[in-house]
Every structure is written in structure tokens, then in C-alpha cells.
Amino acid sequence: MNNRPLIIVAFIVAFAVFALWIVSASVYTVDETQQALVVRLGKPVGVVNTPGLKFKMPMVDTVIYYDTRLLPLESPTDQIILGDQKRIEVDTYTRYRIADLLLFYKSVRTVEQANAQLSQLVGSSVRRELGREPLGSLLSDKRAKIVDKIQNEVAEKAKPIGIDVVEVRIHRADLPLETSQAIYDRMKSEREREAKELRAQGFEWAQQIQSNAERERTVILSKAQRNSKITRSEGDAEAARTFASAYGKDPQFYKFYRSLQTYQQTLADSVPTLVLSPNAEFLQNLINGPGKQ
Amino acid sequence: MSSNSEKDDKIAPDTGIPSPQLVQSAQVIPNQLGYKFGLGRKGFTLIAAVAVFLWLVSGIYKVQPDEQGVVLRFGKWVETSDPGIHYRLPAPIETILLPKVTSINQLQLGKVGITKQAANILSAHIEPEFAPLPAAQGENINQMLTGDENIVEADCAVFWQIKDVGNYLFKVYAPEKMLKVAAESALREVIGRNPIQAALSDRRQQIADDVKDSLQHLLDAEQAGILVTQVQLQRVDPPAAVIDAFNDVQRARADKERLRNEAEAYRNDILPRARGEAERINQDAEAYKTQVVNLAQGDAQSFLSVYATYTSSRDATAWRLYLDSVDQVLKKANKVIIDSSGKGMSGVVPYMPLSETSAKPTTAQGAAQ
């Protein structure tokens, strides 16, 4: 009698705990970023694509969550021999969604497994497609086409494992480190060529400008000299005409007059010693005195 | 759903799974127990009421001006709220995400802007289950091939903001990391389409725009919910090993200009001088011409004047002119007069050493006497 309320309490508690357990085991939530697979005793029975509060059978059902988001896959760096026998290092990345969860669960089960398979698919596809192309087309607008082709191929092959490949892209396509020294040398030689050409062009310009200027100077000076000569000879001619018209009046007198000028100009300022004969007419008076003429 | 609120723990510490039902039943048990152990029924009711009140109040949340509130009910996106104070159902039922939608974020590619702190944040965000980017080569991470098979080092900054909250939060795994990979890929692709000279100088802006377009295209295809607002190409350099050669090209370009300037300086120096000299020659010639003509006229005129006097008195004028000249000539000269026809003087030999004529004039004078 005494412990009757206690029993009731114990019963209520036990019931409450049981009810709680049932509720908690049959309710689960699916996040906005998730999708869930309900597995009943090891057999997948349903896919839950919508987020929210969901119910399942307790004990027998287990829920496996998968991402609905776009998932990244970075493939490790791969050395690839291109169509023109050049080796490059290629990193690719893939973006995919789990599209068909049931198929995905049956074929790969985990994301890790899917990544491994997808990585192989991408690797072989990239190797095959790039193996046909020369480096030049990777470094051109053709790259997009090649990448599209790889993407389509991978997408096609990934469909059977429930994966929707949204994109495959070349993240990095570089020449391996061993060859970069050769590239550097080539770049250097190209720059040297350019630098030499530029300097030579500078020299060319300078020579053109200088020689042009010198030619112009010579032309200017020679023209001036020509004009000068013409002007001078005109002056000379004019002077000669003036003289001729004046002196032509009496050439005899001019000779006399001009020789006197010459004596004055050439003899007067020097100190010549003249040996004179007293017979000279201007000395007659010195010798004979007046009246003897 | 492992995020229990504290109030649930107080009431039902023995269960790990919270739910509204749990709270309801948890209130019943303490009432019974309290009755048994002498606690007042009122006391339990009060405690339970306060607990429920606190729990309900915990649903108030605030959205900052640069944020948007995204309310998830049992993981399902049910509501989007604008900045301000809002209410949601408390913790286990509804949760709230507060992405910053208006702020513009910066993503740095290459080594320029990566500080240690930024690198730590970056590495903390990379989930361990996915292999990290092949960044192990360190220095070479921002080296890339150009369209003409040269190598450049390029850094760029990508500015982005959230365009579509739903896509950003729920459609893409680690969107910021995807953005980084996509941005690197886009940059490399665009650089790979352009020759090195374009990347280094004249087409940088074009390249940045191309990267932006390409990146936005990629992000839209991924439904990443990210809007690229700007791509800045910050540093595009040739690799350190060849940068000297590239700098030398710049120097050569400067040398070329210098040579031309020097040549033009030379030209500018000599041509005006030449023109000046030419002018001088011309002026000299003109001067000479005027001079000779004037002199000739003067000479002619003076001759004519003399001639005029000569015609009026021929003999006297001739003699005057002659003797004037003799004056001039004899004034300074040494004179030796030898009468070669005279008697007794015929033995005089006019000996005169030509080199001594000016040195020994006295002898001559003595001989004359």
C-alpha cells in the first residue's frame, strides 16, 4: 500500500523513457545540404531528397547521409606526354553532385570510393585527350574545346555510378621543372635579341638624324658659298667696268699714274737702298744746278 | 542534430536527444517526484515555467545590416530575414545562419598578399578529407605558361560577394575554396591564351576582364551563388631567372630613345650654326661686293680728277705727280748715287753683298762720297 505511488511513478517514468526512445529513434532531420538513404536491414528502401523533419521505423531502419552540394575533387599532379612529345604537368579538378543516390550507394557507397573512381576516370580521359593535342592548342582557344570533350567523356562514364559531373577543368598545365631552365634560356635569348635590335635601331636613328643634319649643313654652307662667290664676282665685274670706263680715256696716262702709285705703295714704306745714276732726270738739277737745262 | 540547449540539459540530463515532446514529458516527472520528496508543486511549476520561458526567449535573434538571416527548420530552409530583430522557434527546432551578403570579400591569388594569418585561415578552411592543392612547389605556384610558351608569374586579387544565399550556403561544398581553384584555373587559362608581351604590358586590363568573365561563367555553372565584382591583375612579372633580360629590354628601349635624342640634339646644335655661318658668308660677300664697287668708283673718280688736271696742263702735272712719288720713295730709302759715266770714277765696283744691304748702309754712303 505504502509504495503504490512509487510503483505508479516508476511505471510512468519507464513509459516516458520508452516513449522518448521510440520518438528519438523514429525521427531524424535532413539538412538543406543533405540527402539521406534509408536502409532497412541492409537493404536500401528509400531516398530522401527534401530537407526537414523525417520519420523512419525505429530499430530496423538506418539512415545514411550524403551531400547534395557540389563536391570538389582535386586530382594529383600528373605528367602527361602531349601529341608533340612535350611533357607537361597537369592538375585537374572535377566538380560533381551525387545525382542518383541509390545507384551511388550500390556502386560506390562512400564519397572516398567515388573520388577514387572518378579520379581514375578523369586521369585516363585527360591522358587520352591531351595525348592527341600539341602544346600549342592547349595554349589557345582550343583549350576550352578539349576540356569540354574531357568533361563530356567523364560525365558519360560517371553516370552509371550515380554521379553527375558538372565540370572538369584543367587547373594548371605547366612545363615540368626540369624543362623550365631551357624555357628561361629561350626567353632570355629572345629578350636579348629584342634588346640588341632596339639598341641597333637607336643607332640607326641616330646615324640617320646626324648624317641628315650634316648633309643639310653642308648644303646650307655650300649654297652660301656659291652665292658668296657669285656676289663677289659681280662686285669684281662691276669694279672692273668702272675702272675700264675711267682708265680707258687715256691708257698712257693711266700707266704712268698707276706705276707712280705702285712705287709709292711698294717702295715708300720699306727702307730700300737705291743705287741711282746721276743721269736720272730728276737728279739733273742736283748735278748741274740751275740754268743748264 | 546534436545541438542541445542548456535548458534541456537541466530538465532531462539523462537523454541526449532533445525534442518538444521530451520537454513536455520532463515536466511531468519532476512534479511527481517533487510531491514525493516534499518539494512544493508550485515550486516545480515555477521552475518549469521559467525554463520554458527562457527557452522560448532564446529564439530572438538579430541580423546585422550586412547580413541576411536564413532560418532552417529541422534543416529545411523556411525563411529569409532582413537586418533587424527577429524571432524564430528555439534551438532544436529552428536554427539560424547569418551569411554576410553585402560585404565584399577579397581573395588573393599568388604570394603577394598572403600573410601568415591569411594562410592559416585558408588552411583551416580546407577540409582534410579532400587532398590539398598541389601548392607544395611553393615558389612555382604562381608561375604559368603564356600563349607563346613563355613563363610568367602572375598575382591577382578577386573581389567577390554572395549573389545568391541559397546557392552559396546549400548548393556548393566549401564555396570559397572552389572560388579559389576556379579563379586560379581561369587566370591560368586566360594567361595561356595571350602572348607574354600582352600579359606584361598592354593588355593587362583586358586579361583581368577576361578572367572575371571566365570566372563568373564557371561559378554560374557551379551554381556557387558568388558574384565576382572585380578582378585585379596585380603583378605580372617574368620569372626571377630571366627578369634581368626583360629589364635589359626596357633599358635598350631607353637607350634607343636616348640615342635619338642625342642625335636630335646634335642636329639642333649644328643646323642653326650652319645657317648662321651661311648668313655670315652671304653678308661678307655682299659687303665685299659693295666694297669693291665703291673702291673702284672711288679710284676711278680720283683718277678722273687727276686726269682732268693733267689734260689742262700735261707736263707740269706729270712732273708734279712724278716728283711727289720720288719724294715718297726717297724719303726713307738709303741712297747711293754712282756716276757710272763720270771720269775717274769708273773703277768703282758697285760691290754690295745682297744679304748685308740693310746691315751696312754706311759703307755705301762712304763710297758715294
mmCIF file of C-alpha atoms in Angstrom, chain A residues 28-29 66 126 130 162 183 208 283:
data_model
loop_
_atom_site.group_PDB
_atom_site.id
_atom_site.type_symbol
_atom_site.label_atom_id
_atom_site.label_comp_id
_atom_site.label_asym_id
_atom_site.label_seq_id
_atom_site.Cartn_x
_atom_site.Cartn_y
_atom_site.Cartn_z
ATOM 1 C CA TYR A 28 15.550 12.311 -37.941
ATOM 2 C CA THR A 29 16.303 15.538 -39.759
ATOM 3 C CA TYR A 66 25.048 12.184 -48.315
ATOM 4 C CA VAL A 126 42.751 13.659 -69.684
ATOM 5 C CA LEU A 130 45.737 15.650 -74.230
ATOM 6 C CA GLY A 162 25.076 7.855 -59.939
ATOM 7 C CA ILE A 183 62.469 27.853 -71.355
ATOM 8 C CA GLN A 208 70.112 58.942 -89.918
ATOM 9 C CA LEU A 283 118.841 114.394 -110.458
#
